[in-house]
PDB file of C-alpha atoms in Angstrom:
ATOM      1  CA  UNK F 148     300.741  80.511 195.112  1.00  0.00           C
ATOM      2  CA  UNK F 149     297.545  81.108 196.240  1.00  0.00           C
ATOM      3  CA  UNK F 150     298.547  83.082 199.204  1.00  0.00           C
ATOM      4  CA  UNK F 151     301.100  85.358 196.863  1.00  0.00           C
ATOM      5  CA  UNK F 152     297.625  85.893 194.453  1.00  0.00           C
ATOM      6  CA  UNK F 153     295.432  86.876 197.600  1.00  0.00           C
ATOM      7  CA  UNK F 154     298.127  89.196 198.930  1.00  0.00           C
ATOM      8  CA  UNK F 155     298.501  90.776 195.620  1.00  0.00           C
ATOM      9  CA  UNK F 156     294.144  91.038 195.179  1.00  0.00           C
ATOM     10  CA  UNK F 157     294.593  92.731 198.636  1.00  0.00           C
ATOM     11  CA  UNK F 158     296.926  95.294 197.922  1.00  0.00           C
ATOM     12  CA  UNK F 159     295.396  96.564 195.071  1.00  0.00           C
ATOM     13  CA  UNK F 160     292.543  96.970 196.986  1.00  0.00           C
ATOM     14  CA  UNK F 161     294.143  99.305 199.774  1.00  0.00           C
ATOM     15  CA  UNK F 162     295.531 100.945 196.854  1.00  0.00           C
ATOM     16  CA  UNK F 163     292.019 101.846 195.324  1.00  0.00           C
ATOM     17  CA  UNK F 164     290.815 102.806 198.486  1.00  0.00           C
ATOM     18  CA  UNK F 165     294.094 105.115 198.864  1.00  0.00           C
ATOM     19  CA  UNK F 166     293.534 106.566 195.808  1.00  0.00           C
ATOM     20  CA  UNK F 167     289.265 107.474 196.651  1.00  0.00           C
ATOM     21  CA  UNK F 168     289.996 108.545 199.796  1.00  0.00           C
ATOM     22  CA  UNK F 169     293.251 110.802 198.652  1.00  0.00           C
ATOM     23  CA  UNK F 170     291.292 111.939 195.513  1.00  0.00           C
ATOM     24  CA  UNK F 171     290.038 115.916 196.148  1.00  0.00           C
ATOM     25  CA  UNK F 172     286.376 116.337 196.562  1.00  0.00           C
ATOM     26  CA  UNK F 173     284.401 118.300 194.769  1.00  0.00           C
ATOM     27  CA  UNK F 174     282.995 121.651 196.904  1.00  0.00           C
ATOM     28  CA  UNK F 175     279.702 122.374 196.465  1.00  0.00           C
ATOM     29  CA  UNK F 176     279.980 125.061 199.180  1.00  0.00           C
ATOM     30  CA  UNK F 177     283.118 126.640 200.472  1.00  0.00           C
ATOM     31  CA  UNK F 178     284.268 126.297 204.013  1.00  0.00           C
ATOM     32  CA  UNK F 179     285.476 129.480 206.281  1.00  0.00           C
ATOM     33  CA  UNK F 180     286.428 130.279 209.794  1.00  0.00           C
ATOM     34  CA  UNK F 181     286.270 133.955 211.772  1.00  0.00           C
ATOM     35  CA  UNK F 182     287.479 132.800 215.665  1.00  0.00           C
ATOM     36  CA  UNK F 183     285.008 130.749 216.708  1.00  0.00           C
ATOM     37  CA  UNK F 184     282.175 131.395 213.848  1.00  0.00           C
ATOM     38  CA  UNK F 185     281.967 128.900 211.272  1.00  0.00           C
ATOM     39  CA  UNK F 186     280.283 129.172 207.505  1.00  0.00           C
ATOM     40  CA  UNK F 187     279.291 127.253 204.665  1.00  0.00           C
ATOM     41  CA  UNK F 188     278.862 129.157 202.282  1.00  0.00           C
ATOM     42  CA  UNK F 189     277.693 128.804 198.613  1.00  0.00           C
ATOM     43  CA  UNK F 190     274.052 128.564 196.605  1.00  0.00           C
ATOM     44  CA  UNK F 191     271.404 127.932 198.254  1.00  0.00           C
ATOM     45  CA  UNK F 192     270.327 125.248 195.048  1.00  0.00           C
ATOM     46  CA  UNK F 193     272.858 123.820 193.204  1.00  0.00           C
ATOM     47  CA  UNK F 194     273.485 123.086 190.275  1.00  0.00           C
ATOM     48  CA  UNK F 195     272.613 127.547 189.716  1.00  0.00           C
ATOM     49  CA  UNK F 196     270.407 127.863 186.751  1.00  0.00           C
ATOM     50  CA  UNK F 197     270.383 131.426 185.073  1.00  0.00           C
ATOM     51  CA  UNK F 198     266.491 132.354 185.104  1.00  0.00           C
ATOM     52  CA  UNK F 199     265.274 130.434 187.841  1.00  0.00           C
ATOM     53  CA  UNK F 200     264.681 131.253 191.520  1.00  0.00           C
ATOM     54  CA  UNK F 201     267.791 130.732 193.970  1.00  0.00           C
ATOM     55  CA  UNK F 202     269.758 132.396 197.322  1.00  0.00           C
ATOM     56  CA  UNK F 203     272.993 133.295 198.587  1.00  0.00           C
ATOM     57  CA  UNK F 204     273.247 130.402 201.378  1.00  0.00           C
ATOM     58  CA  UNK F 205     275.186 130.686 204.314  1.00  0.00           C
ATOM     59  CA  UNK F 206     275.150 127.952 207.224  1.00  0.00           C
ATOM     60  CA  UNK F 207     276.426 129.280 210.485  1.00  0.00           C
ATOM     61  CA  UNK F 208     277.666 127.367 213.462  1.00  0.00           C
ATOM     62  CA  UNK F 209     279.772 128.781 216.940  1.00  0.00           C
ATOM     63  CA  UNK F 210     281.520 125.991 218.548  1.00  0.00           C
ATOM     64  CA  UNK F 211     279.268 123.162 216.778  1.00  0.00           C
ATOM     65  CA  UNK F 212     276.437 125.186 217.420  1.00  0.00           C
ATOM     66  CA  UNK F 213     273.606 126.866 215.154  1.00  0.00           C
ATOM     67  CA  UNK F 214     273.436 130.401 215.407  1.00  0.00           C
ATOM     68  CA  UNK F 215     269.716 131.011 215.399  1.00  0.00           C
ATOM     69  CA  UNK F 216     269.577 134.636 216.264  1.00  0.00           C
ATOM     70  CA  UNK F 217     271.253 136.255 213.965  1.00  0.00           C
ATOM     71  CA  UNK F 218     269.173 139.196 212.972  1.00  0.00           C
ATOM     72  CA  UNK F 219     270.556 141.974 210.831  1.00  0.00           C
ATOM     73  CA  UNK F 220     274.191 141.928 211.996  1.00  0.00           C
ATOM     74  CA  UNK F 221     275.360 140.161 208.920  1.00  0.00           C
ATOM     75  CA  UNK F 222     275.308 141.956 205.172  1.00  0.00           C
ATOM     76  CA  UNK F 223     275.784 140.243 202.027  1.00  0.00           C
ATOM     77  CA  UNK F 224     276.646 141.588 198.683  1.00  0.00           C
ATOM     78  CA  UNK F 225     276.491 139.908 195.029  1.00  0.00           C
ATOM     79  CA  UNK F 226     279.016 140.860 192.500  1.00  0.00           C
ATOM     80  CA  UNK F 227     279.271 139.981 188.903  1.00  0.00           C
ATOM     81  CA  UNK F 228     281.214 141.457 186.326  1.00  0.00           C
ATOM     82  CA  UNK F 229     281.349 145.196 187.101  1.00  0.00           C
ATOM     83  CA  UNK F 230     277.650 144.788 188.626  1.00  0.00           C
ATOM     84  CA  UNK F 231     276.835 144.666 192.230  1.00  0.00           C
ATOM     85  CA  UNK F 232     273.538 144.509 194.675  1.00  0.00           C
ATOM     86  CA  UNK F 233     273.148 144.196 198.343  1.00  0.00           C
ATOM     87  CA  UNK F 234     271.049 141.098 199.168  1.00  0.00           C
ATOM     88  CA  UNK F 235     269.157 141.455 202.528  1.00  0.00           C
ATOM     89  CA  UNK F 236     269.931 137.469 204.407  1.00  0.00           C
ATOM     90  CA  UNK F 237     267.268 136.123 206.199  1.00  0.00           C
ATOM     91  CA  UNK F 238     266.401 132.904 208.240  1.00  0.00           C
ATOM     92  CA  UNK F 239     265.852 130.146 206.372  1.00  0.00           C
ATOM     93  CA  UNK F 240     264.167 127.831 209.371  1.00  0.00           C
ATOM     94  CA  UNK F 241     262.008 128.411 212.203  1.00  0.00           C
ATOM     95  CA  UNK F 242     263.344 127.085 215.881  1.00  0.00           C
ATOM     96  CA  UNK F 243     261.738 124.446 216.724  1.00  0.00           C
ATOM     97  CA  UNK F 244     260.027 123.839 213.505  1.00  0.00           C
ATOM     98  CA  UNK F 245     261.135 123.219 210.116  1.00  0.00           C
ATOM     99  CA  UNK F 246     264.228 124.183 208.239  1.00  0.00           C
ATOM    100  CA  UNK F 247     267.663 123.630 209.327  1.00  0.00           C
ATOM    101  CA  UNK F 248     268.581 126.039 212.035  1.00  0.00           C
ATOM    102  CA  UNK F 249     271.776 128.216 211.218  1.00  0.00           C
ATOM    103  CA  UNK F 250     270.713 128.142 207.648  1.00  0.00           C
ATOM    104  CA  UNK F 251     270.159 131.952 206.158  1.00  0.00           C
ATOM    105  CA  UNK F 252     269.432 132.801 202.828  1.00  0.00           C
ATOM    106  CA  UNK F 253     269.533 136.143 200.088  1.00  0.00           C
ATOM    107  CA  UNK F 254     267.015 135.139 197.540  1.00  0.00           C
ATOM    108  CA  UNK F 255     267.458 136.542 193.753  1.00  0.00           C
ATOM    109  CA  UNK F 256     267.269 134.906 190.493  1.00  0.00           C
ATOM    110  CA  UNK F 257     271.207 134.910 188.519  1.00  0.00           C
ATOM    111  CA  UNK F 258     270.365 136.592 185.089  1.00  0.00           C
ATOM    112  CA  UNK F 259     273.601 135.604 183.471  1.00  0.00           C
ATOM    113  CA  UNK F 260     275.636 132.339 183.248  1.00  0.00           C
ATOM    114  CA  UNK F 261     279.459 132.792 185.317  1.00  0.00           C
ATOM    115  CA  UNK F 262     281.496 133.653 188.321  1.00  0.00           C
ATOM    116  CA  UNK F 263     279.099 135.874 190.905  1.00  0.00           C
ATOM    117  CA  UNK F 264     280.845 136.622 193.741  1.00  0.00           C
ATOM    118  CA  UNK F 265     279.374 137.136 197.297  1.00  0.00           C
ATOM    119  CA  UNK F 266     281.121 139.673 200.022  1.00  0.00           C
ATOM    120  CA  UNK F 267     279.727 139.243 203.668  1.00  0.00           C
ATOM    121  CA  UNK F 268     280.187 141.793 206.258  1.00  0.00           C
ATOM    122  CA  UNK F 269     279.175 142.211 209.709  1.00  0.00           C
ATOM    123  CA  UNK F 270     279.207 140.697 213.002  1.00  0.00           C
ATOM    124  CA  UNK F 271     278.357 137.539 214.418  1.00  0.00           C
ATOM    125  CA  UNK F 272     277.742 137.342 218.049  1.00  0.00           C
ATOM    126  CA  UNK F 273     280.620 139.934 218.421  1.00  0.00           C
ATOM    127  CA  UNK F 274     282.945 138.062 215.911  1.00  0.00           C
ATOM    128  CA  UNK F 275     283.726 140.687 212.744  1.00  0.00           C
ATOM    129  CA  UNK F 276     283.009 138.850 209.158  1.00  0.00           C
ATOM    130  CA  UNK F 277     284.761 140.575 206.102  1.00  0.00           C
ATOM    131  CA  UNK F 278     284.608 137.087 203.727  1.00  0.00           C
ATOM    132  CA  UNK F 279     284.650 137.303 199.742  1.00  0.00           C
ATOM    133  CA  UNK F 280     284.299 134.804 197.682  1.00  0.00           C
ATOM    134  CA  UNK F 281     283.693 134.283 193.985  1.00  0.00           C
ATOM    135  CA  UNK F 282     282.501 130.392 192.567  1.00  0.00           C
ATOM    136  CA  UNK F 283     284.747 128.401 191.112  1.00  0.00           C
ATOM    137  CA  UNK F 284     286.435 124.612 191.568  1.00  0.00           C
ATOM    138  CA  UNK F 285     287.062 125.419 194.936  1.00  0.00           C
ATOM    139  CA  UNK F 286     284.246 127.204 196.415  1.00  0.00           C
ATOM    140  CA  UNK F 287     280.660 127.245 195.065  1.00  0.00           C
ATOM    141  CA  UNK F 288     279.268 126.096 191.663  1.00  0.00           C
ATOM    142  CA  UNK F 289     278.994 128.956 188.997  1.00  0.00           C
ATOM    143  CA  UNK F 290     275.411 129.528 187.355  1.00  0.00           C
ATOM    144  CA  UNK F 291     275.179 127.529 184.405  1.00  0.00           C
ATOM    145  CA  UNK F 292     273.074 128.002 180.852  1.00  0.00           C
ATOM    146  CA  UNK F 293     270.293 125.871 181.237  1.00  0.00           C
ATOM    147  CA  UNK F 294     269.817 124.980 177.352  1.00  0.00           C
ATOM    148  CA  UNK F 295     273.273 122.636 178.768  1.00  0.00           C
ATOM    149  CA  UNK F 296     271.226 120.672 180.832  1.00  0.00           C
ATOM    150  CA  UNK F 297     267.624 120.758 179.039  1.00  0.00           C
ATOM    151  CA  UNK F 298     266.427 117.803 177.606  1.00  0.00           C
ATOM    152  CA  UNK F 299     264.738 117.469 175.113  1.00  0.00           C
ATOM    153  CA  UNK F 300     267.046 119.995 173.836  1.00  0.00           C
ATOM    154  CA  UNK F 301     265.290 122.992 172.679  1.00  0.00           C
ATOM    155  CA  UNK F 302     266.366 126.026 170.493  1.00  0.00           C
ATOM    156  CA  UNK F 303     265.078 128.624 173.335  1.00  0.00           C
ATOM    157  CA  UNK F 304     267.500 132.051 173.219  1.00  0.00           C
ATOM    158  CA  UNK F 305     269.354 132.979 176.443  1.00  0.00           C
ATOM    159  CA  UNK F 306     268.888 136.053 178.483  1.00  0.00           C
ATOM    160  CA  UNK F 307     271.952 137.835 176.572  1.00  0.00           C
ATOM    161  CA  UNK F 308     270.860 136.413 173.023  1.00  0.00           C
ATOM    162  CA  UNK F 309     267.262 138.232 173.407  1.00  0.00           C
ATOM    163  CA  UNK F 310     269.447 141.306 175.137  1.00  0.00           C
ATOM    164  CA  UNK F 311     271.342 141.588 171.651  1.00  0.00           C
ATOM    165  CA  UNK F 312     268.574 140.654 169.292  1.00  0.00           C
ATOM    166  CA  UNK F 313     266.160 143.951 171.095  1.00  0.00           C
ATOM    167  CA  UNK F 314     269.250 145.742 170.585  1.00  0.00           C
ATOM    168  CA  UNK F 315     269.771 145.218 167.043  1.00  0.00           C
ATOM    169  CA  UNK F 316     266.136 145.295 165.909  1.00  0.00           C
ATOM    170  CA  UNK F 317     266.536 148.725 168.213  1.00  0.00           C
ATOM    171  CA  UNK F 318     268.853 150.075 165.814  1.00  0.00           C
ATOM    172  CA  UNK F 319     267.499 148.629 162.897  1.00  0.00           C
ATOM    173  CA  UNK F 320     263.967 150.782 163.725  1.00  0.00           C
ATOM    174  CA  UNK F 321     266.344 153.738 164.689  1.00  0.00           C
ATOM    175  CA  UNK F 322     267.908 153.829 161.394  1.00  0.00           C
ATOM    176  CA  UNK F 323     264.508 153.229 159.350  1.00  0.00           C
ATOM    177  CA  UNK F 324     263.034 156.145 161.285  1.00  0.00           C
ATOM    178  CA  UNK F 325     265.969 158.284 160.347  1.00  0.00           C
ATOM    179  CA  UNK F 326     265.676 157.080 156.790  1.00  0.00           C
ATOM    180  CA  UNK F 327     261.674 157.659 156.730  1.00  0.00           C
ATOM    181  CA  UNK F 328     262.623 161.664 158.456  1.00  0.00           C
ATOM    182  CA  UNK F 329     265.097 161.829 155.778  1.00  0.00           C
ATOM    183  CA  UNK F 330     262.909 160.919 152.763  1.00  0.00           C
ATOM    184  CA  UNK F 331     260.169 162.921 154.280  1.00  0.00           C
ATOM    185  CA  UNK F 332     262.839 166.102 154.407  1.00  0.00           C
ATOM    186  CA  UNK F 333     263.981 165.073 150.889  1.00  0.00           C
ATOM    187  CA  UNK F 334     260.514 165.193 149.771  1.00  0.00           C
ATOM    188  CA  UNK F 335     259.088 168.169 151.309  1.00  0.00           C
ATOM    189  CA  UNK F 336     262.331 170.112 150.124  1.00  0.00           C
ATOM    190  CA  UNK F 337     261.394 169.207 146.107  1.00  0.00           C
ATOM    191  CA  UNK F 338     257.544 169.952 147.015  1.00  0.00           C
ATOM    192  CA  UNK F 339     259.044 173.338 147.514  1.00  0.00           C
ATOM    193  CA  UNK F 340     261.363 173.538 144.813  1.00  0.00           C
ATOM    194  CA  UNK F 341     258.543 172.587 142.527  1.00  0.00           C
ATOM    195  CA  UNK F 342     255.887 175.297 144.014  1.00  0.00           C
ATOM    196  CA  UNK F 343     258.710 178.420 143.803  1.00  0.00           C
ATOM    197  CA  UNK F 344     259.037 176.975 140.295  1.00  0.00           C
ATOM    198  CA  UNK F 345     255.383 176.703 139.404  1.00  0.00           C
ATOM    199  CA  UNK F 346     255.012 180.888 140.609  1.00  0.00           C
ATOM    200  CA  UNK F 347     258.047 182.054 139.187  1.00  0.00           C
ATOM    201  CA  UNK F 348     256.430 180.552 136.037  1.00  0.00           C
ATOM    202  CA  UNK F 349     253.553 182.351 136.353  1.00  0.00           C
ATOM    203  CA  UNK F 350     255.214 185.854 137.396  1.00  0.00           C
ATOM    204  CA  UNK F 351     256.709 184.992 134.184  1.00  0.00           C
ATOM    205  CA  UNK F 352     253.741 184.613 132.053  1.00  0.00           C
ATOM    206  CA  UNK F 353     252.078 187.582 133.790  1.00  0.00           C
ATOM    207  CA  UNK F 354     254.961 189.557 132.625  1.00  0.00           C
ATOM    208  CA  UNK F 355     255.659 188.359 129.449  1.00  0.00           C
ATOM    209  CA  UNK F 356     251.249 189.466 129.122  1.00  0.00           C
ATOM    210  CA  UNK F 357     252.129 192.305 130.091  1.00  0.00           C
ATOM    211  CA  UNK F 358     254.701 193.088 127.678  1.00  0.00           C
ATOM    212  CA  UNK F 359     252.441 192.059 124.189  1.00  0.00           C
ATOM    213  CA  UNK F 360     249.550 194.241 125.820  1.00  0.00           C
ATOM    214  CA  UNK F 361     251.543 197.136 126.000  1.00  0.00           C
ATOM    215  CA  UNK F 362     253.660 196.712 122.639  1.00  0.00           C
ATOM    216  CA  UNK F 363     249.784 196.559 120.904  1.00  0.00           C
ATOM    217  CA  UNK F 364     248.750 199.690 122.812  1.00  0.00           C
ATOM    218  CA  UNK F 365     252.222 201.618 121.285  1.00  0.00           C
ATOM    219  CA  UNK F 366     251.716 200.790 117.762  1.00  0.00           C
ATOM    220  CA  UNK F 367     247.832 201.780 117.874  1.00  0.00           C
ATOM    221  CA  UNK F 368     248.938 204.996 119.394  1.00  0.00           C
ATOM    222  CA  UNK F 369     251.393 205.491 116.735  1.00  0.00           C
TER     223      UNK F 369
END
């Protein structure tokens, strides 16, 4: 009995550890191959906040080894939605001193939470790299809102929120300036009205004067 409950307490056991070790991990960076160039690519600080400081990382190895003189063979390029900007990639570590050697970064600050995609091109010790990719489950985390992870929380508006609210107090000003022009317009035009009115009311009078004074003069005469 006591062997049949150990052998069962030990299978399930294999059977955990079959099921943690099959489970998929979860990429922080993604994982590509050109010949005999390898990258890691992803950002350079993850969890990507929109608003705060961060860099297009890419981790470069030939054979097992750091490539530590890259220069300017390699390009990157950060995409999102129908936007786009080339990044120049520099080292990220000194040889012989600190930082990780292979490690280059494009620094930039993501304005909007989402998918950004990044598009190297260029050589690598001879080796062509053409490699897109765009963050998702699978490659590199995608910038997040950071009111999601603030704590305490606070009610501050996002990049996009102020955006629309400057845009709509835009239009608001646009239309009360249009509506000030057209009062203005509305008001000069009556000013007008009223001073034509005010002199032919007086080229009236004149004439009507004009009319008694010479109607007395007749009948004296007569």
């Amino acid at each position: 009995m006591h062997r049949s409950v150990g052998a069962l307490a030990m299978a399930c056991a294999l059977a955990a550890v079959t099921l943690i070790v099959g489970a998929p991990a979860a990429f922080a960076h993604a994982q590509r191959q050109a010949g005999p160039i390898h990258m890691e690519i992803g950002f350079g600080t993850e969890p990507a906040y929109v608003g705060l400081p961060n860099s297009v990382q890419i981790i470069l190895t030939e054979r097992g080894k750091p490539v530590v003189n890259l220069g300017d063979a390699l390009k990157v390029q950060v995409s999102f939605g129908g936007q786009q900007q080339d990044i120049p990639l520099e080292a990220n570590f000194e040889v012989g001193g600190d930082g990780t050697p292979g490690d280059y970064r494009a620094w930039f600050i993501p304005s909007q939470p989402g998918p950004y995609t990044f598009h190297f091109t260029g050589t690598v010790h001879g080796t062509k790299i053409d490699e897109s990719l765009t963050s998702g489950p699978k490659t590199f985390d995608e910038v997040q809102d950071p009111a999601e992870a603030a704590f305490p929380p606070v009610n501050t508006p996002t990049t996009q929120e102020l955006a629309d609210r400057i845009q709509q107090d835009a239009t608001r000003l646009s239309d009360a300036t249009a509506a000030a022009a057209s009062a203005r317009s509305a008001a000069d035009s009556a000013r007008t009205v009223a001073i034509v009115g005010v002199v032919v009311g007086l080229i009236g009078l004149a004439v009507a004067a004009t009319a008694v004074l010479s109607a007395r003069k007749a009948r004296r005469q007569s």
